[in-house]
Amino acid sequence: MGVSYNELLKATDGFNDSTNLLGIGSFGSVYKGILQKDESKPVAVKVLHLQQRGATKSFMAECDVLRKVRHRNLLKIVTCCSSIDFHGNPFKALVFEFMGNGSLDHWRHSTVSDTNNDDPLHEKNLNMERRLNIAVDVASALNYLHQLIRNGKRSVYSYGILLLEMFTGRRPTDNMFTGGLNIHNFCKMYSLPEHIEKIIDSRLLLDVEGEHHDESTRDTIRQIMSTIIKIGVKCSSEFHSNRSSMNEVIVDVEAVKNEFHSVGM
């Protein structure tokens, strides 16, 4: 059963950007809201930018897929809305369960000053173990979706960029990426273990240094960092045929995670 435009308008305080906006993506803006029918459970309302080419097709595809999914790493869709706003314009939105720990984008790029010291989850920036756990969880969810939608075909470019962003701490839109240089090429140039410190997130290097490991262990950790970067580089290859399938990716990322655990970090 769907929800009306008016209900979502009230739920999000008029789609209030200053208080309820959670994030903006290529196809829509996401707001936190409270539906009157169940005020005990906040929701995330993804309002599609219908002026964006392909947004309507995206809405239909998401509705079709999300109503079928059952996976622990994928948000459950609560309801949807296909209506007309108060200006007479088409309006489409998806309503998801609300997850209270913030977006991955915030965690990837937060600073110490952004954190809440009263929250144990925010003791520090994401360490290597947490980033690898997230990488595995996202790969697992994408693999599930690919089996449902694409039958395991090679199309993991966005996941590759996500890996590079997570482990370098740089956004693809970083000011340094000009004149043909992008995050993929940058990481490809320095993906070998002996150069990894030029690209890996400095906060991860500080974590390693703080553990006072011997040089042999540090070399192993550099190799692990190099491997995860190489997976991201391969997934984000310009050439579709060079990319891995999600089946291959999840095996490779889990192997990196297991190797990291074997070091005793």
Short mmCIF file of N, CA and C in Angstrom, two decimals, residues 65-186:
data_model
loop_
_atom_site.label_atom_id
_atom_site.label_comp_id
_atom_site.label_asym_id
_atom_site.label_seq_id
_atom_site.Cartn_x
_atom_site.Cartn_y
_atom_site.Cartn_z
N VAL A 65 12.80 -4.16 -7.94
CA VAL A 65 13.84 -4.95 -7.30
C VAL A 65 13.66 -4.99 -5.78
N LEU A 66 13.45 -3.83 -5.17
CA LEU A 66 13.44 -3.74 -3.72
C LEU A 66 12.27 -4.49 -3.07
N ARG A 67 11.18 -4.64 -3.80
CA ARG A 67 10.07 -5.38 -3.21
C ARG A 67 10.38 -6.88 -3.15
N LYS A 68 11.42 -7.31 -3.86
CA LYS A 68 11.79 -8.74 -3.87
C LYS A 68 12.95 -9.06 -2.93
N VAL A 69 13.74 -8.05 -2.57
CA VAL A 69 15.00 -8.34 -1.88
C VAL A 69 14.79 -8.76 -0.44
N ARG A 70 15.62 -9.67 0.00
CA ARG A 70 15.68 -10.11 1.39
C ARG A 70 17.15 -10.33 1.73
N HIS A 71 17.81 -9.30 2.21
CA HIS A 71 19.23 -9.41 2.50
C HIS A 71 19.57 -8.52 3.70
N ARG A 72 20.39 -9.04 4.60
CA ARG A 72 20.68 -8.31 5.84
C ARG A 72 21.42 -7.00 5.61
N ASN A 73 22.09 -6.84 4.48
CA ASN A 73 22.84 -5.62 4.21
C ASN A 73 22.12 -4.64 3.30
N LEU A 74 20.85 -4.91 3.02
CA LEU A 74 20.06 -4.02 2.17
C LEU A 74 18.89 -3.47 2.96
N LEU A 75 18.67 -2.15 2.83
CA LEU A 75 17.57 -1.53 3.53
C LEU A 75 16.23 -2.08 3.03
N LYS A 76 15.32 -2.26 3.96
CA LYS A 76 13.99 -2.73 3.60
C LYS A 76 13.13 -1.55 3.16
N ILE A 77 12.45 -1.70 2.03
CA ILE A 77 11.55 -0.65 1.56
C ILE A 77 10.24 -0.76 2.32
N VAL A 78 9.77 0.37 2.84
CA VAL A 78 8.54 0.41 3.62
C VAL A 78 7.33 0.63 2.72
N THR A 79 7.42 1.62 1.86
CA THR A 79 6.34 1.94 0.94
C THR A 79 6.87 2.87 -0.15
N CYS A 80 6.02 3.32 -1.03
CA CYS A 80 6.43 4.23 -2.08
C CYS A 80 5.31 5.22 -2.38
N CYS A 81 5.62 6.22 -3.17
CA CYS A 81 4.64 7.24 -3.52
C CYS A 81 4.82 7.63 -4.97
N SER A 82 3.75 7.59 -5.73
CA SER A 82 3.73 8.05 -7.12
C SER A 82 2.51 8.95 -7.24
N SER A 83 2.75 10.27 -7.23
CA SER A 83 1.65 11.21 -7.11
C SER A 83 1.96 12.51 -7.84
N ILE A 84 1.24 13.57 -7.46
CA ILE A 84 1.41 14.91 -8.00
C ILE A 84 1.63 15.86 -6.82
N ASP A 85 2.62 16.76 -6.92
CA ASP A 85 2.85 17.69 -5.82
C ASP A 85 1.87 18.87 -5.90
N PHE A 86 2.02 19.82 -4.96
CA PHE A 86 1.08 20.93 -4.89
C PHE A 86 1.17 21.88 -6.09
N HIS A 87 2.24 21.74 -6.87
CA HIS A 87 2.39 22.58 -8.06
C HIS A 87 1.91 21.87 -9.32
N GLY A 88 1.37 20.68 -9.14
CA GLY A 88 0.88 19.93 -10.29
C GLY A 88 1.94 19.14 -11.03
N ASN A 89 3.14 19.02 -10.42
CA ASN A 89 4.24 18.29 -11.05
C ASN A 89 4.26 16.83 -10.58
N PRO A 90 4.71 15.92 -11.43
CA PRO A 90 4.83 14.52 -11.01
C PRO A 90 5.77 14.41 -9.82
N PHE A 91 5.42 13.51 -8.90
CA PHE A 91 6.22 13.30 -7.68
C PHE A 91 6.34 11.82 -7.43
N LYS A 92 7.58 11.37 -7.25
CA LYS A 92 7.82 9.96 -6.94
C LYS A 92 8.83 9.86 -5.80
N ALA A 93 8.57 8.95 -4.86
CA ALA A 93 9.47 8.78 -3.72
C ALA A 93 9.43 7.34 -3.24
N LEU A 94 10.55 6.92 -2.68
CA LEU A 94 10.67 5.60 -2.04
C LEU A 94 10.89 5.82 -0.56
N VAL A 95 10.24 5.01 0.27
CA VAL A 95 10.35 5.16 1.72
C VAL A 95 11.01 3.91 2.28
N PHE A 96 12.14 4.12 2.97
CA PHE A 96 12.93 3.02 3.53
C PHE A 96 12.95 3.07 5.05
N GLU A 97 13.35 1.97 5.66
CA GLU A 97 13.66 1.99 7.08
C GLU A 97 14.80 2.98 7.31
N PHE A 98 14.77 3.67 8.42
CA PHE A 98 15.81 4.65 8.74
C PHE A 98 16.91 3.99 9.56
N MET A 99 18.15 4.19 9.13
CA MET A 99 19.31 3.69 9.86
C MET A 99 19.98 4.87 10.55
N GLY A 100 20.10 4.79 11.86
CA GLY A 100 20.48 5.96 12.64
C GLY A 100 21.95 6.29 12.76
N ASN A 101 22.84 5.47 12.23
CA ASN A 101 24.27 5.72 12.44
C ASN A 101 24.92 6.60 11.38
N GLY A 102 24.11 7.20 10.52
CA GLY A 102 24.68 8.10 9.52
C GLY A 102 25.08 7.37 8.25
N SER A 103 25.39 8.14 7.23
CA SER A 103 25.75 7.57 5.93
C SER A 103 27.20 7.14 5.88
N LEU A 104 27.50 6.24 4.96
CA LEU A 104 28.89 5.81 4.77
C LEU A 104 29.75 6.98 4.32
N ASP A 105 29.17 7.88 3.52
CA ASP A 105 29.91 9.05 3.06
C ASP A 105 30.39 9.88 4.24
N HIS A 106 29.53 10.06 5.24
CA HIS A 106 29.92 10.83 6.43
C HIS A 106 31.04 10.11 7.18
N TRP A 107 30.91 8.81 7.34
CA TRP A 107 31.94 8.05 8.05
C TRP A 107 33.27 8.08 7.30
N ARG A 108 33.22 8.01 5.97
CA ARG A 108 34.45 7.98 5.19
C ARG A 108 35.22 9.27 5.32
N HIS A 109 34.50 10.38 5.40
CA HIS A 109 35.17 11.68 5.33
C HIS A 109 35.02 12.52 6.59
N SER A 110 34.60 11.88 7.69
CA SER A 110 34.47 12.63 8.93
C SER A 110 35.83 12.91 9.52
N THR A 111 35.92 13.96 10.31
CA THR A 111 37.14 14.29 11.04
C THR A 111 36.88 14.10 12.51
N VAL A 112 37.93 14.18 13.32
CA VAL A 112 37.78 14.00 14.76
C VAL A 112 36.78 15.00 15.32
N SER A 113 36.77 16.22 14.80
CA SER A 113 35.87 17.26 15.30
C SER A 113 34.42 16.97 14.97
N ASP A 114 34.18 16.05 13.98
CA ASP A 114 32.81 15.69 13.61
C ASP A 114 32.21 14.65 14.54
N THR A 115 33.03 13.96 15.28
CA THR A 115 32.56 12.80 16.02
C THR A 115 31.91 13.18 17.33
N ASN A 116 31.07 12.28 17.81
CA ASN A 116 30.41 12.43 19.10
C ASN A 116 31.13 11.57 20.11
N ASN A 117 31.81 12.18 21.05
CA ASN A 117 32.65 11.43 21.98
C ASN A 117 31.84 10.54 22.93
N ASP A 118 30.53 10.77 23.01
CA ASP A 118 29.69 9.95 23.88
C ASP A 118 29.24 8.67 23.19
N ASP A 119 29.51 8.56 21.92
CA ASP A 119 29.07 7.41 21.14
C ASP A 119 30.27 6.51 20.86
N PRO A 120 30.26 5.26 21.40
CA PRO A 120 31.42 4.37 21.19
C PRO A 120 31.70 4.06 19.75
N LEU A 121 30.67 4.18 18.87
CA LEU A 121 30.90 3.93 17.45
C LEU A 121 31.72 5.04 16.81
N HIS A 122 31.80 6.19 17.51
CA HIS A 122 32.49 7.34 16.96
C HIS A 122 33.78 7.63 17.72
N GLU A 123 34.39 6.59 18.29
CA GLU A 123 35.62 6.79 19.05
C GLU A 123 36.71 7.39 18.17
N LYS A 124 36.76 6.99 16.93
CA LYS A 124 37.75 7.48 16.00
C LYS A 124 37.26 7.21 14.59
N ASN A 125 38.01 7.64 13.63
CA ASN A 125 37.64 7.37 12.24
C ASN A 125 37.70 5.86 11.97
N LEU A 126 37.06 5.45 10.92
CA LEU A 126 37.01 4.03 10.59
C LEU A 126 38.41 3.45 10.43
N ASN A 127 38.72 2.43 11.21
CA ASN A 127 40.03 1.80 11.09
C ASN A 127 40.01 0.76 9.97
N MET A 128 41.13 0.11 9.77
CA MET A 128 41.26 -0.83 8.65
C MET A 128 40.26 -1.98 8.76
N GLU A 129 40.11 -2.52 9.96
CA GLU A 129 39.20 -3.65 10.15
C GLU A 129 37.76 -3.26 9.78
N ARG A 130 37.33 -2.09 10.26
CA ARG A 130 35.96 -1.65 9.98
C ARG A 130 35.76 -1.40 8.49
N ARG A 131 36.76 -0.83 7.85
CA ARG A 131 36.63 -0.56 6.41
C ARG A 131 36.55 -1.86 5.61
N LEU A 132 37.33 -2.85 6.02
CA LEU A 132 37.27 -4.14 5.34
C LEU A 132 35.94 -4.82 5.58
N ASN A 133 35.40 -4.70 6.79
CA ASN A 133 34.08 -5.27 7.08
C ASN A 133 33.01 -4.64 6.19
N ILE A 134 33.09 -3.31 6.05
CA ILE A 134 32.12 -2.60 5.20
C ILE A 134 32.29 -3.04 3.75
N ALA A 135 33.54 -3.16 3.31
CA ALA A 135 33.81 -3.58 1.92
C ALA A 135 33.19 -4.95 1.65
N VAL A 136 33.31 -5.87 2.60
CA VAL A 136 32.74 -7.21 2.44
C VAL A 136 31.21 -7.15 2.45
N ASP A 137 30.65 -6.37 3.38
CA ASP A 137 29.19 -6.28 3.48
C ASP A 137 28.58 -5.69 2.22
N VAL A 138 29.20 -4.63 1.69
CA VAL A 138 28.69 -4.01 0.45
C VAL A 138 28.82 -4.97 -0.71
N ALA A 139 29.95 -5.67 -0.78
CA ALA A 139 30.15 -6.65 -1.86
C ALA A 139 29.10 -7.76 -1.78
N SER A 140 28.79 -8.19 -0.56
CA SER A 140 27.78 -9.24 -0.36
C SER A 140 26.41 -8.78 -0.86
N ALA A 141 26.05 -7.53 -0.52
CA ALA A 141 24.76 -7.00 -0.95
C ALA A 141 24.70 -6.85 -2.47
N LEU A 142 25.78 -6.33 -3.05
CA LEU A 142 25.82 -6.16 -4.50
C LEU A 142 25.80 -7.50 -5.22
N ASN A 143 26.50 -8.47 -4.67
CA ASN A 143 26.50 -9.80 -5.28
C ASN A 143 25.08 -10.38 -5.29
N TYR A 144 24.37 -10.18 -4.19
CA TYR A 144 22.98 -10.63 -4.10
C TYR A 144 22.13 -9.96 -5.18
N LEU A 145 22.29 -8.63 -5.32
CA LEU A 145 21.51 -7.90 -6.32
C LEU A 145 21.89 -8.31 -7.74
N HIS A 146 23.18 -8.55 -7.96
CA HIS A 146 23.61 -8.95 -9.30
C HIS A 146 23.05 -10.31 -9.68
N GLN A 147 22.94 -11.22 -8.71
CA GLN A 147 22.35 -12.53 -9.01
C GLN A 147 20.87 -12.36 -9.33
N LEU A 148 20.23 -11.35 -8.68
CA LEU A 148 18.81 -11.11 -8.93
C LEU A 148 18.56 -10.39 -10.23
N ILE A 149 19.48 -9.47 -10.58
CA ILE A 149 19.24 -8.58 -11.72
C ILE A 149 20.11 -8.92 -12.93
N ARG A 150 21.41 -9.12 -12.69
CA ARG A 150 22.35 -9.20 -13.82
C ARG A 150 22.97 -10.57 -14.00
N ASN A 151 22.59 -11.53 -13.16
CA ASN A 151 23.14 -12.90 -13.27
C ASN A 151 24.66 -12.91 -13.22
N GLY A 152 25.22 -12.04 -12.35
CA GLY A 152 26.65 -12.07 -12.12
C GLY A 152 27.50 -11.42 -13.18
N LYS A 153 26.90 -10.68 -14.12
CA LYS A 153 27.68 -10.06 -15.18
C LYS A 153 28.63 -9.00 -14.64
N ARG A 154 29.62 -8.64 -15.45
CA ARG A 154 30.65 -7.70 -15.02
C ARG A 154 30.14 -6.26 -15.09
N SER A 155 29.86 -5.69 -13.95
CA SER A 155 29.47 -4.29 -13.91
C SER A 155 29.61 -3.77 -12.49
N VAL A 156 30.84 -3.61 -12.02
CA VAL A 156 31.10 -3.22 -10.62
C VAL A 156 31.92 -1.94 -10.55
N TYR A 157 31.81 -1.07 -11.54
CA TYR A 157 32.59 0.15 -11.58
C TYR A 157 32.40 0.99 -10.31
N SER A 158 31.15 1.22 -9.92
CA SER A 158 30.87 2.06 -8.75
C SER A 158 31.45 1.45 -7.48
N TYR A 159 31.41 0.14 -7.37
CA TYR A 159 32.00 -0.51 -6.20
C TYR A 159 33.51 -0.31 -6.18
N GLY A 160 34.13 -0.37 -7.33
CA GLY A 160 35.57 -0.14 -7.41
C GLY A 160 35.93 1.26 -6.94
N ILE A 161 35.17 2.26 -7.38
CA ILE A 161 35.41 3.64 -6.94
C ILE A 161 35.18 3.76 -5.44
N LEU A 162 34.15 3.07 -4.94
CA LEU A 162 33.89 3.09 -3.50
C LEU A 162 35.09 2.56 -2.72
N LEU A 163 35.66 1.45 -3.17
CA LEU A 163 36.84 0.89 -2.49
C LEU A 163 37.99 1.90 -2.48
N LEU A 164 38.25 2.50 -3.62
CA LEU A 164 39.35 3.47 -3.72
C LEU A 164 39.10 4.66 -2.81
N GLU A 165 37.87 5.11 -2.76
CA GLU A 165 37.52 6.25 -1.90
C GLU A 165 37.66 5.87 -0.43
N MET A 166 37.22 4.67 -0.07
CA MET A 166 37.28 4.24 1.32
C MET A 166 38.70 4.12 1.84
N PHE A 167 39.61 3.61 0.99
CA PHE A 167 40.95 3.30 1.49
C PHE A 167 41.98 4.38 1.18
N THR A 168 41.63 5.35 0.36
CA THR A 168 42.52 6.50 0.17
C THR A 168 42.05 7.71 0.97
N GLY A 169 40.76 7.72 1.33
CA GLY A 169 40.21 8.87 2.04
C GLY A 169 39.98 10.06 1.13
N ARG A 170 40.06 9.85 -0.17
CA ARG A 170 39.85 10.95 -1.13
C ARG A 170 38.56 10.73 -1.91
N ARG A 171 37.84 11.82 -2.16
CA ARG A 171 36.66 11.77 -3.00
C ARG A 171 37.08 11.76 -4.47
N PRO A 172 36.28 11.16 -5.33
CA PRO A 172 36.58 11.23 -6.78
C PRO A 172 36.58 12.66 -7.30
N THR A 173 35.92 13.56 -6.57
CA THR A 173 35.85 14.98 -6.97
C THR A 173 36.93 15.83 -6.31
N ASP A 174 37.92 15.20 -5.68
CA ASP A 174 39.01 15.92 -5.01
C ASP A 174 39.67 16.90 -5.99
N ASN A 175 40.06 18.06 -5.48
CA ASN A 175 40.66 19.10 -6.32
C ASN A 175 41.94 18.66 -7.02
N MET A 176 42.59 17.62 -6.48
CA MET A 176 43.84 17.17 -7.09
C MET A 176 43.61 16.44 -8.42
N PHE A 177 42.37 15.98 -8.65
CA PHE A 177 42.09 15.22 -9.85
C PHE A 177 41.70 16.15 -10.99
N THR A 178 42.72 16.63 -11.69
CA THR A 178 42.53 17.53 -12.82
C THR A 178 43.43 17.08 -13.97
N GLY A 179 43.19 17.62 -15.15
CA GLY A 179 44.05 17.36 -16.29
C GLY A 179 44.16 15.91 -16.69
N GLY A 180 43.06 15.17 -16.57
CA GLY A 180 43.08 13.77 -16.96
C GLY A 180 43.38 12.82 -15.81
N LEU A 181 43.86 13.35 -14.67
CA LEU A 181 44.12 12.49 -13.51
C LEU A 181 42.81 12.27 -12.76
N ASN A 182 42.49 11.02 -12.46
CA ASN A 182 41.31 10.70 -11.65
C ASN A 182 41.71 9.72 -10.57
N ILE A 183 40.77 9.38 -9.70
CA ILE A 183 41.10 8.53 -8.56
C ILE A 183 41.56 7.13 -9.01
N HIS A 184 41.02 6.65 -10.13
CA HIS A 184 41.43 5.35 -10.66
C HIS A 184 42.89 5.38 -11.11
N ASN A 185 43.26 6.37 -11.92
CA ASN A 185 44.64 6.46 -12.42
C ASN A 185 45.62 6.72 -11.29
N PHE A 186 45.22 7.58 -10.35
CA PHE A 186 46.05 7.91 -9.20
C PHE A 186 46.40 6.65 -8.41
#
